[in-house]
């Protein structure tokens, strides 16, 4: 018997560690796929990941295909997508969502920076993108010559898409009477449009789209009819993050809205508290900087788009149910080593407290890496979609998909609530 036991121990010692871990400690390589691979052959770069999940568990991932070899506004850019019908285990072919014409000055010259949401009840898909041939930060892009906004819909799980619709005036006109003057240039930040888990004041659960806008920084739009009509969260005079750049929205357990915005060195956070959920009335707090100084979401020597996600979780130490916040950024230096910070929060948290005291980040990659987005899958894992390459000297990236267990991201400190 002792001889047999010795043999078993010896065999276990040489087995790959991945075979010895439990289902709660799935290794880092679990479900990894390059969805859109940069090809030196044609040198057309991919950029900008976006991701969402259908009610039936399928996943869609979208990206720019930059035929002009540069950012949206510089020429022709197309949008492409792939769908997984198996919870991310296998992915279908690459499809064209919409093609730019490349015609100088045309409204349909290019389409880029997709932001996506899928309605949790109907499964309808809504994508908002930048369109046209103007450049966000150029002085020549003004209220009279604006950065344009395109809306695309599918009501049959992306089998077909309705003709795209320009909603530029629908967006800009919301701010024309502002005390701060009109917005000169804006776009909905790429990646994910957030849909409320609890607020339904119209035909659909409320959706939120964060604007990168100049002057005066971020604003937030919301819609109660899945993008047919839009309103401004806090009113047209609200300035939730004055120095913010690209931003994302999330939701606290009580329905309050979190805004997380890109800034060099970390993030800027603010929170909107409702006084009347049905009418959207409420107010923003004071934005707070999250960085190295306050043990926040530090991103060394870079400013970059990232994802924010709130998860109902269990603290493994005592099995208490908590809300867990995740925030992704390139850890740096510069745009490399994308990682995920995490933090336990409560529903009454203030922006200043939200910005501080995050746990040491989980490193998704050590390679050159930039924009990222994440969603919580129905199986309880995090679907993480991000840009990665072997070098920072490039116009594009591979768009990579990883499925990550919460217990791995948090070093076994937290797990998801299993149904």
PDB file of C-alpha atoms in Angstrom, residues 50-53 113-120 125-129 149-152 167 188-196 205-210 220-223 226-227 230 247-250 373-375:
ATOM      1  CA  UNK A  50     -16.531  46.524 -27.529  1.00  0.00           C
ATOM      2  CA  UNK A  51     -18.445  43.601 -26.046  1.00  0.00           C
ATOM      3  CA  UNK A  52     -21.946  42.621 -24.845  1.00  0.00           C
ATOM      4  CA  UNK A  53     -23.923  39.457 -24.046  1.00  0.00           C
ATOM      5  CA  UNK A 113     -15.249  53.775 -31.732  1.00  0.00           C
ATOM      6  CA  UNK A 114     -18.274  51.458 -31.280  1.00  0.00           C
ATOM      7  CA  UNK A 115     -20.189  51.341 -27.997  1.00  0.00           C
ATOM      8  CA  UNK A 116     -22.725  48.525 -27.656  1.00  0.00           C
ATOM      9  CA  UNK A 117     -25.633  47.483 -25.455  1.00  0.00           C
ATOM     10  CA  UNK A 118     -28.059  44.557 -25.752  1.00  0.00           C
ATOM     11  CA  UNK A 119     -31.489  44.913 -24.170  1.00  0.00           C
ATOM     12  CA  UNK A 120     -31.877  42.293 -21.472  1.00  0.00           C
ATOM     13  CA  UNK A 125     -28.786  45.383 -30.177  1.00  0.00           C
ATOM     14  CA  UNK A 126     -27.872  49.086 -30.153  1.00  0.00           C
ATOM     15  CA  UNK A 127     -24.505  50.407 -31.335  1.00  0.00           C
ATOM     16  CA  UNK A 128     -23.420  54.055 -31.211  1.00  0.00           C
ATOM     17  CA  UNK A 129     -20.338  55.133 -33.136  1.00  0.00           C
ATOM     18  CA  UNK A 149     -22.833  60.457 -34.151  1.00  0.00           C
ATOM     19  CA  UNK A 150     -24.236  57.295 -35.774  1.00  0.00           C
ATOM     20  CA  UNK A 151     -26.759  54.845 -34.317  1.00  0.00           C
ATOM     21  CA  UNK A 152     -27.171  51.276 -35.573  1.00  0.00           C
ATOM     22  CA  UNK A 167     -28.303  61.353 -34.323  1.00  0.00           C
ATOM     23  CA  UNK A 188     -20.009  58.408 -26.912  1.00  0.00           C
ATOM     24  CA  UNK A 189     -17.073  56.559 -25.382  1.00  0.00           C
ATOM     25  CA  UNK A 190     -16.364  53.225 -27.020  1.00  0.00           C
ATOM     26  CA  UNK A 191     -16.805  49.825 -25.427  1.00  0.00           C
ATOM     27  CA  UNK A 192     -20.063  49.496 -23.524  1.00  0.00           C
ATOM     28  CA  UNK A 193     -23.277  51.433 -23.076  1.00  0.00           C
ATOM     29  CA  UNK A 194     -24.546  50.530 -19.611  1.00  0.00           C
ATOM     30  CA  UNK A 195     -28.094  49.278 -18.977  1.00  0.00           C
ATOM     31  CA  UNK A 196     -29.573  49.663 -15.500  1.00  0.00           C
ATOM     32  CA  UNK A 205     -34.593  49.457 -18.675  1.00  0.00           C
ATOM     33  CA  UNK A 206     -32.681  52.733 -18.634  1.00  0.00           C
ATOM     34  CA  UNK A 207     -29.424  52.931 -20.589  1.00  0.00           C
ATOM     35  CA  UNK A 208     -26.523  55.332 -19.993  1.00  0.00           C
ATOM     36  CA  UNK A 209     -23.983  56.623 -22.512  1.00  0.00           C
ATOM     37  CA  UNK A 210     -20.943  58.579 -21.297  1.00  0.00           C
ATOM     38  CA  UNK A 220     -23.862  61.514 -19.419  1.00  0.00           C
ATOM     39  CA  UNK A 221     -26.890  60.768 -21.596  1.00  0.00           C
ATOM     40  CA  UNK A 222     -29.679  58.396 -20.672  1.00  0.00           C
ATOM     41  CA  UNK A 223     -32.626  56.875 -22.527  1.00  0.00           C
ATOM     42  CA  UNK A 226     -33.563  52.171 -25.856  1.00  0.00           C
ATOM     43  CA  UNK A 227     -32.089  55.071 -27.755  1.00  0.00           C
ATOM     44  CA  UNK A 230     -32.146  60.939 -25.054  1.00  0.00           C
ATOM     45  CA  UNK A 247     -15.559  57.590 -19.719  1.00  0.00           C
ATOM     46  CA  UNK A 248     -17.841  54.705 -18.732  1.00  0.00           C
ATOM     47  CA  UNK A 249     -20.946  54.368 -16.573  1.00  0.00           C
ATOM     48  CA  UNK A 250     -21.896  51.772 -14.000  1.00  0.00           C
ATOM     49  CA  UNK A 373     -13.800  46.417 -21.758  1.00  0.00           C
ATOM     50  CA  UNK A 374     -15.458  43.796 -19.550  1.00  0.00           C
ATOM     51  CA  UNK A 375     -18.859  42.323 -18.806  1.00  0.00           C
TER      52      UNK A 375
END
